[in-house]
mmCIF file of C-alpha atoms in Angstrom:
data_model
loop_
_atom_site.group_PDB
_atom_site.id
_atom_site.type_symbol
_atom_site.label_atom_id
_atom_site.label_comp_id
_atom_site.label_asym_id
_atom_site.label_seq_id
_atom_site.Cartn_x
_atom_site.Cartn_y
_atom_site.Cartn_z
ATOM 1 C CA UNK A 295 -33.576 67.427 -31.259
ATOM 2 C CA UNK A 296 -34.005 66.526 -35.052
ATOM 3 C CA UNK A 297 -32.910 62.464 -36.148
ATOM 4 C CA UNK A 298 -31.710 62.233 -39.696
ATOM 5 C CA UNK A 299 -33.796 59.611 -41.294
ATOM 6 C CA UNK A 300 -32.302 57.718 -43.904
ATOM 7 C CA UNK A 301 -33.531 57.776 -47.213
ATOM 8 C CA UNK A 302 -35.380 54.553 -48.281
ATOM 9 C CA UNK A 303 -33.868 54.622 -51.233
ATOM 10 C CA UNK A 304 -30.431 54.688 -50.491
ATOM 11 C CA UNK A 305 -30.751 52.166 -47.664
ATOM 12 C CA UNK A 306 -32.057 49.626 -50.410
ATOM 13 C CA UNK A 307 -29.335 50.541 -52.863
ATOM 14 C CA UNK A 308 -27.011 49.639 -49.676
ATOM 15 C CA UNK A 309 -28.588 46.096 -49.047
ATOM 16 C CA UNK A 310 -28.964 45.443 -52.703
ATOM 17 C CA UNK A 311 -24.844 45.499 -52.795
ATOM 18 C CA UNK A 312 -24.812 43.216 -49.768
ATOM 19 C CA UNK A 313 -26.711 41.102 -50.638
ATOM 20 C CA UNK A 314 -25.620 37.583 -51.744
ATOM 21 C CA UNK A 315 -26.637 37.178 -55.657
ATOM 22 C CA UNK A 316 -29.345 34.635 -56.454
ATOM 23 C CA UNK A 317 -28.071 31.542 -58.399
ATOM 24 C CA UNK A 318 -29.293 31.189 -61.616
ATOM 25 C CA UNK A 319 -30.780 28.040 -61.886
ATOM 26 C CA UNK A 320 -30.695 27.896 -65.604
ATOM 27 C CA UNK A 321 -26.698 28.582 -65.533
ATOM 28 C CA UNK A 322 -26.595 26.526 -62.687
ATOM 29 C CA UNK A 323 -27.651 23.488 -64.922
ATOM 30 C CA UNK A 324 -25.547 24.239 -67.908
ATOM 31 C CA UNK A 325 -22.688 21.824 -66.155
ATOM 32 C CA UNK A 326 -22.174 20.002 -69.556
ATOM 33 C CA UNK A 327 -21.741 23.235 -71.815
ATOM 34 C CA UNK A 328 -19.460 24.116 -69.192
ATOM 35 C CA UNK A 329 -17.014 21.046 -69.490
ATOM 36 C CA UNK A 330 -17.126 21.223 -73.217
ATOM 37 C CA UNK A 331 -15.749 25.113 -72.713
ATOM 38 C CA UNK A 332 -12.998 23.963 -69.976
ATOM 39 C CA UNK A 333 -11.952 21.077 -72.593
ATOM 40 C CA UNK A 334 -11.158 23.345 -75.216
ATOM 41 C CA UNK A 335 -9.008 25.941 -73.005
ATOM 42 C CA UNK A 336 -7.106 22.844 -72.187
ATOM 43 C CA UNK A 337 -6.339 19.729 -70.903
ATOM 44 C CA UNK A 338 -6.628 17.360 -67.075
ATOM 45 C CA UNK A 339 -10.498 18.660 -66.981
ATOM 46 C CA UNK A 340 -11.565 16.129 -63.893
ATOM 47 C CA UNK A 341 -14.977 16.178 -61.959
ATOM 48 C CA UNK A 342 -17.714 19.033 -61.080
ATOM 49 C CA UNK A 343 -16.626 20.819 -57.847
ATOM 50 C CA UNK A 344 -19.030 23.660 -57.682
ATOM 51 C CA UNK A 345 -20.896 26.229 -59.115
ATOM 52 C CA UNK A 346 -20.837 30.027 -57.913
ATOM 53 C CA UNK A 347 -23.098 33.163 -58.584
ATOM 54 C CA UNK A 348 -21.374 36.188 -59.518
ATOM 55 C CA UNK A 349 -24.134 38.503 -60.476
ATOM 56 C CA UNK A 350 -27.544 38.299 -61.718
ATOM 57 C CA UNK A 351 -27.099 35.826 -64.280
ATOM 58 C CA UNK A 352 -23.195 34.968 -64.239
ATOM 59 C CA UNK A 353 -22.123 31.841 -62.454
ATOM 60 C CA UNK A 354 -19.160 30.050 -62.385
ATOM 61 C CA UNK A 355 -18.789 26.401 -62.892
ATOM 62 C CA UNK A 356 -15.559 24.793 -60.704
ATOM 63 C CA UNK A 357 -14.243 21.372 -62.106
ATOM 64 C CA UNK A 358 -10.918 19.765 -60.917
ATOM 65 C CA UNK A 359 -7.636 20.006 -62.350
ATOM 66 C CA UNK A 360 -5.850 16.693 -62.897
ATOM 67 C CA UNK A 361 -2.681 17.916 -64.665
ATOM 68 C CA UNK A 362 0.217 17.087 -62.859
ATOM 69 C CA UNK A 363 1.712 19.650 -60.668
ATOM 70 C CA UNK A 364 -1.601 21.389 -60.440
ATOM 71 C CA UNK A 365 -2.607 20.501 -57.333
ATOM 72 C CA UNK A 366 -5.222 22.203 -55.185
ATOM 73 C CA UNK A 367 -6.280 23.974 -58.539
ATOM 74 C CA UNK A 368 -9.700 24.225 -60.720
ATOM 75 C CA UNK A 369 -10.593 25.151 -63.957
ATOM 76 C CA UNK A 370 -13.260 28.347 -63.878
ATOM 77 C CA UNK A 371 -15.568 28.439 -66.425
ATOM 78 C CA UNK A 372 -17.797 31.812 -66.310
ATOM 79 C CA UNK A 373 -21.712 31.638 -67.761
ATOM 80 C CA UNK A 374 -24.030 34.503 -68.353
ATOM 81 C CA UNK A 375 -27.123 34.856 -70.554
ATOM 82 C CA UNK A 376 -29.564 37.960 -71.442
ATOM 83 C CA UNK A 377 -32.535 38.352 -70.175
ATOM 84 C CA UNK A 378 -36.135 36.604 -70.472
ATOM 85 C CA UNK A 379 -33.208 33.665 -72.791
ATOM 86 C CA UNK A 380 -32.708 30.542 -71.740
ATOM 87 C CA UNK A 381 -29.339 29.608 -73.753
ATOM 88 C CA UNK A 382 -26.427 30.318 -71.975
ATOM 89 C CA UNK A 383 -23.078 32.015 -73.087
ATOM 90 C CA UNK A 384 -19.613 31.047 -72.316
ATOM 91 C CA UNK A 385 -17.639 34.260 -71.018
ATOM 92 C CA UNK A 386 -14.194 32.857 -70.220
ATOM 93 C CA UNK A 387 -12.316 30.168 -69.000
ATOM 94 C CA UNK A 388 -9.051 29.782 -66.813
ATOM 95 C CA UNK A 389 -7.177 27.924 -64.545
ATOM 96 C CA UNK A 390 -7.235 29.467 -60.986
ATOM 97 C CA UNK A 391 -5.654 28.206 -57.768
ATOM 98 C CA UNK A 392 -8.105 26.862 -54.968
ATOM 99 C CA UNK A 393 -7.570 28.023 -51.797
ATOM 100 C CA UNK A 394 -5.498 24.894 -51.199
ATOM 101 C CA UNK A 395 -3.067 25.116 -54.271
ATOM 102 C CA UNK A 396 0.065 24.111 -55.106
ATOM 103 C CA UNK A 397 1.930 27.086 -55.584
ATOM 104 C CA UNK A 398 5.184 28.610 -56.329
ATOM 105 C CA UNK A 399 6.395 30.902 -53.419
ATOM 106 C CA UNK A 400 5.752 34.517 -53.655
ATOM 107 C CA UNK A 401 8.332 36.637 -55.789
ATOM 108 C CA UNK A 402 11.108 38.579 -53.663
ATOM 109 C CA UNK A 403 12.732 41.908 -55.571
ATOM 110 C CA UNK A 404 16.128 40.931 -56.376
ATOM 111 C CA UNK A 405 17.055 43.925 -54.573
ATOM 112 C CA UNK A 406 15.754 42.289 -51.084
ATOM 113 C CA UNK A 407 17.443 38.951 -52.088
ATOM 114 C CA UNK A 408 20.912 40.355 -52.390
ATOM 115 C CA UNK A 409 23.076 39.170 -49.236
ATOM 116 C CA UNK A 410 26.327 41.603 -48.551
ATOM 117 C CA UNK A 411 29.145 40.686 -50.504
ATOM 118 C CA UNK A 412 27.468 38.768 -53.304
ATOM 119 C CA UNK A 413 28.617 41.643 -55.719
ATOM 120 C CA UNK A 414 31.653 39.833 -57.806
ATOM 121 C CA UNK A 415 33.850 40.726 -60.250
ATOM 122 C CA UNK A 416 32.565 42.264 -63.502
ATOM 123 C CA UNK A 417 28.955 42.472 -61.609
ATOM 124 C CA UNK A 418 26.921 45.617 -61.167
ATOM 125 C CA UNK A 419 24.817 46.674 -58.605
ATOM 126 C CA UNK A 420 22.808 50.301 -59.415
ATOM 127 C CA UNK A 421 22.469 52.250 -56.290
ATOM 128 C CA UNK A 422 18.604 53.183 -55.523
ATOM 129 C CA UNK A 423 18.125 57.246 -55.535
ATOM 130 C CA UNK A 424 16.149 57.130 -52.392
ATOM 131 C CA UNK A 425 18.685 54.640 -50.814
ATOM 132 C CA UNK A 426 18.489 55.288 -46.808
ATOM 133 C CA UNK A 427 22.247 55.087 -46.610
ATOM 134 C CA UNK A 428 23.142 58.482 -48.551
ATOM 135 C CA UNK A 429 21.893 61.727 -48.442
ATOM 136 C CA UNK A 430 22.790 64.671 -51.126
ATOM 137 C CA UNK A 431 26.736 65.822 -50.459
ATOM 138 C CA UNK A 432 25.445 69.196 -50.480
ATOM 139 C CA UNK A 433 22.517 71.571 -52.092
ATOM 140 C CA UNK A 434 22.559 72.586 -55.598
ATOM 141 C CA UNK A 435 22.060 76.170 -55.982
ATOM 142 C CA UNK A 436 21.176 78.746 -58.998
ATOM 143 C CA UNK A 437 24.453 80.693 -58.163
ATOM 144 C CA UNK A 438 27.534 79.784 -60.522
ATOM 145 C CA UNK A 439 29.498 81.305 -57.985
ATOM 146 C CA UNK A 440 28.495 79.152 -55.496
ATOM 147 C CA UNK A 441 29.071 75.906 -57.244
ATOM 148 C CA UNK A 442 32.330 77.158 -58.522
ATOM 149 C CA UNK A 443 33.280 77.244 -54.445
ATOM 150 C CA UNK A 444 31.707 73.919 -54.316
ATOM 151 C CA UNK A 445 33.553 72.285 -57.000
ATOM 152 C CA UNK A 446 36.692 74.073 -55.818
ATOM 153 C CA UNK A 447 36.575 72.790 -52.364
ATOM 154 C CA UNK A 448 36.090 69.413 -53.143
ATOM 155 C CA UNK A 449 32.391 68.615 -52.957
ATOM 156 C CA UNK A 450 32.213 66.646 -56.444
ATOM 157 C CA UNK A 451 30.523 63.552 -54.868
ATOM 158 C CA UNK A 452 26.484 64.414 -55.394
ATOM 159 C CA UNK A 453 26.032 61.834 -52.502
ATOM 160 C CA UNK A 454 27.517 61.172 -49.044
ATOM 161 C CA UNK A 455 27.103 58.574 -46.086
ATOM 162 C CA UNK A 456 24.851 60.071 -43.854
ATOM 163 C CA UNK A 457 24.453 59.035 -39.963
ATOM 164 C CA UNK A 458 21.874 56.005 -40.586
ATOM 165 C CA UNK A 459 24.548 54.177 -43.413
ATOM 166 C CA UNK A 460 27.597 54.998 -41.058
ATOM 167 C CA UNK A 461 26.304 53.460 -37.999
ATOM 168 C CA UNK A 462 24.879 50.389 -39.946
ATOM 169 C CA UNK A 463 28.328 49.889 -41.298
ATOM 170 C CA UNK A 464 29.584 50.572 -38.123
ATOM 171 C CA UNK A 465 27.692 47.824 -36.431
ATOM 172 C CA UNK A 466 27.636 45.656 -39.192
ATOM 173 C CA UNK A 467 32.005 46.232 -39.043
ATOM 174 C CA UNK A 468 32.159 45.584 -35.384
ATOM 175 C CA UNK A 469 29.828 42.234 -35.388
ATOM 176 C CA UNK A 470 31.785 40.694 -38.349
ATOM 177 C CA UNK A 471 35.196 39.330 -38.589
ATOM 178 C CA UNK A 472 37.158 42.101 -37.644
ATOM 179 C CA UNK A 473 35.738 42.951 -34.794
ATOM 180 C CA UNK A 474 36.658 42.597 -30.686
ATOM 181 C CA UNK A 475 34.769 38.747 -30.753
ATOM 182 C CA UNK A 476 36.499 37.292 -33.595
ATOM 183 C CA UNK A 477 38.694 34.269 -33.111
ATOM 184 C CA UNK A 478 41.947 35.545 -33.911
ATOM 185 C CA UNK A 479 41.100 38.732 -31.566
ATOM 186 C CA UNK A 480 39.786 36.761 -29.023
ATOM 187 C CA UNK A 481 43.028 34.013 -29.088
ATOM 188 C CA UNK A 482 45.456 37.379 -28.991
ATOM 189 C CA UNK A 483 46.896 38.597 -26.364
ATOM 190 C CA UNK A 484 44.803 40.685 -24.215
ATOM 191 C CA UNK A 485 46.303 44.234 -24.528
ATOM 192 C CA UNK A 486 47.539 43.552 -28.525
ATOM 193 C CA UNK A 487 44.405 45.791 -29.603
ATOM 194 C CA UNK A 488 44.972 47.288 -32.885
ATOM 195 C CA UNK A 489 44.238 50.342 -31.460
ATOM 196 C CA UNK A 490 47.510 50.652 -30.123
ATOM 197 C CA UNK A 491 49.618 49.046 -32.639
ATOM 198 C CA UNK A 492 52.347 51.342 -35.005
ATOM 199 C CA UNK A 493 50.185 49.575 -38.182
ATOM 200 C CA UNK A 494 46.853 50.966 -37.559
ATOM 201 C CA UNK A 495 45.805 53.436 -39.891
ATOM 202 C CA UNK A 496 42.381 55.336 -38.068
ATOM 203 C CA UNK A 497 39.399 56.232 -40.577
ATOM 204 C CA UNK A 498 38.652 59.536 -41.036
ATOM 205 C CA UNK A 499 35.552 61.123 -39.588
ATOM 206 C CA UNK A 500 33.174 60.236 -37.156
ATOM 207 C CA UNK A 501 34.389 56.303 -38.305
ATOM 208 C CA UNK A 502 38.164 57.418 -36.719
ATOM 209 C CA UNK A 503 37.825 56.607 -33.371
ATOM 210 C CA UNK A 504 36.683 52.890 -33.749
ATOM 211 C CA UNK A 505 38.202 51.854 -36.744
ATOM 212 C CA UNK A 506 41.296 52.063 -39.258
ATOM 213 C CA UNK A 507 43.194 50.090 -41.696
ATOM 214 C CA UNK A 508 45.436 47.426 -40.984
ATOM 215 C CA UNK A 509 49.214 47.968 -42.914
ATOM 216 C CA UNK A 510 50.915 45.241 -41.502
ATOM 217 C CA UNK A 511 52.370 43.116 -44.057
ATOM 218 C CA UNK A 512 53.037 40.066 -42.069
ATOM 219 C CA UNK A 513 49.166 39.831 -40.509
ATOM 220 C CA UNK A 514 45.922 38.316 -42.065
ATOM 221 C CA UNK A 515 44.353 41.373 -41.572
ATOM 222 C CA UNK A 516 46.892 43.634 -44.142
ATOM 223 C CA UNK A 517 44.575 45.713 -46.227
ATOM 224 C CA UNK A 518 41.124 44.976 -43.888
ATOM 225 C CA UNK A 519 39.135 47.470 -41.749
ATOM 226 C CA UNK A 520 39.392 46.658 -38.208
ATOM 227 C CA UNK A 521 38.224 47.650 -35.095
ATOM 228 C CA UNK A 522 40.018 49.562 -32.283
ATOM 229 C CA UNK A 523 39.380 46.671 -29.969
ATOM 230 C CA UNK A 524 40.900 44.064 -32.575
ATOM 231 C CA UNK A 525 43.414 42.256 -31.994
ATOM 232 C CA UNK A 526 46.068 39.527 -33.356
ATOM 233 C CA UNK A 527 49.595 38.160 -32.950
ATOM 234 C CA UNK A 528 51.395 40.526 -34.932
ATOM 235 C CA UNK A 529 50.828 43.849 -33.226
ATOM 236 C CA UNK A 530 53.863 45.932 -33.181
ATOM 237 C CA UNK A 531 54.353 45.924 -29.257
ATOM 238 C CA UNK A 532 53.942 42.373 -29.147
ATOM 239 C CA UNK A 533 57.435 41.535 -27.142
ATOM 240 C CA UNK A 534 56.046 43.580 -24.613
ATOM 241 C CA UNK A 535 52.394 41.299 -23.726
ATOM 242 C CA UNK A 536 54.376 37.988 -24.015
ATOM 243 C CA UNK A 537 57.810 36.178 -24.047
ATOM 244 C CA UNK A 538 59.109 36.323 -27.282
ATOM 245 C CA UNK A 539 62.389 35.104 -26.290
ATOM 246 C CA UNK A 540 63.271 31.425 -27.753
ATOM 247 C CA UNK A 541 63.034 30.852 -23.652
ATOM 248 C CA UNK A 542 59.874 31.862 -23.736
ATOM 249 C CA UNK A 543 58.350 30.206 -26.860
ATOM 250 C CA UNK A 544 56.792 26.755 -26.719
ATOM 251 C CA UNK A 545 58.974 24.596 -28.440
ATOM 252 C CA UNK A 546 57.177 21.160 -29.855
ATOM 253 C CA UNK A 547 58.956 18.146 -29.321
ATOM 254 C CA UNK A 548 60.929 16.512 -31.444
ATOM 255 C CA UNK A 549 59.984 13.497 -33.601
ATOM 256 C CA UNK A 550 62.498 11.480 -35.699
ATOM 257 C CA UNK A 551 60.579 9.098 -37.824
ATOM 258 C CA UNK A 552 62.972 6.323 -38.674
ATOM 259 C CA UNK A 553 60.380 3.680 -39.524
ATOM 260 C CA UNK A 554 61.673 3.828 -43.485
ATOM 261 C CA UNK A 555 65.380 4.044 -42.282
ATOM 262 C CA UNK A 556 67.752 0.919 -42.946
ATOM 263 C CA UNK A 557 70.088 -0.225 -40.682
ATOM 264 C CA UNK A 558 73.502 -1.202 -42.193
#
């Protein structure tokens, strides 16, 4: 059975990449020219930290930053010179961070910022093409016919809900405030759900059976989605969970405050 060899050459090529470059000592001494350079780019140029090698002769010359708010970060100063010369040539210079620095935090897309409900009045959010919640309403065709039909029927909208967005809303719904765990569902009578009351309006769709619309005037949920499960004091079968009768109704008792009164 035949071993490939490797070729010589390529094997040096290989170790020639990995290898660490050799400092060039001449660059290496240039420390001054390399201050003078950082001085001129700008200001807080404090002491020598280190010198690098790039490549065959290109170094870089670290000093420390002293400007205020700069902490943890140098002032690079890149060398070079040609060959068989001793005199060496400023390339560029900039203010990098050190792996210590001071630093701002990394920059979140406004679009991963934005909390629910932070879109107020006169405010406009664009909705993404590839957003996750919506898929197309249905398939453009070629046929005039067909999107006649289309058009006809109803199917206007270019984008719909699909079963990811209405189960995130879902959940999202059911967690919040008008869900079953909400204080004023929770301090309700047990069987007031809104499920059962005359002023639930169901969703249509999938969203029908767990939730609808609340159209009772006198509750604090008039005009809110709620869940079948909710629940609060106004449901429209209330008399028949509790005593509504003024015998049954917790009456507070009765304060007279006559300390500003004058007796004649």
């Amino acid at each position: 059975m035949l071993e490939s060899v490797p070729d010589s050459s390529t094997a040096a090529a290989k170790t020639a990449r990995t290898r660490k470059p050799r400092l060039d000592r001449a660059l290496a001494d240039a420390v001054d020219q390399a201050r003078e350079a950082a001085e001129e780019a700008g200001d807080g140029i404090g002491e020598h930290l280190s010198v690098e090698a790039e490549s065959e002769r290109v170094v870089t010359h670290y000093f420390e930053c002293t400007l205020p708010g700069y902490r943890g970060w140098r002032w690079a100063v890149v060398l070079t010179r040609v060959p068989r010369a001793r005199a060496a040539t400023v390339s560029e210079t900039a203010l990098l961070p050190g792996p210590d620095a001071l630093r701002s935090p990394a920059w979140v897309p406004w679009a991963d910022r934005l909390q629910g409900g932070e879109v107020g009045t006169g405010e406009i959010l664009p909705t993404e093409d590839d957003d996750d919640r919506l898929m197309p309403a249905y398939q453009l065709s070629d046929d005039d016919a067909v999107e006649d039909i289309a058009t006809e029927l109803g199917l206007g909208r270019e984008r719909v809900m699909n079963r990811e967005g209405r189960a995130e809303a879902a959940q999202r719904w059911y967690d919040g405030d008008r869900g079953p765990t909400a204080p004023i569902a929770e301090a309700a009578p047990a069987p007031a759900r809104c499920g059962t009351c005359g002023f639930f309006l169901p969703l249509a769709g999938s969203m029908r059976l767990a939730f609808g619309a609340c159209a009772n005037l006198y509750s604090s949920e008039d005009a809110r989605v709620v869940s079948a499960d909710h629940g609060c004091g106004a449901h429209s079968q209330i008399s028949e969970f509790v005593d509504t009768t003024p015998q049954g109704v917790e009456k507070s008792e009765i304060v007279y405050d006559d300390e500003g009164s004058e007796i004649l």
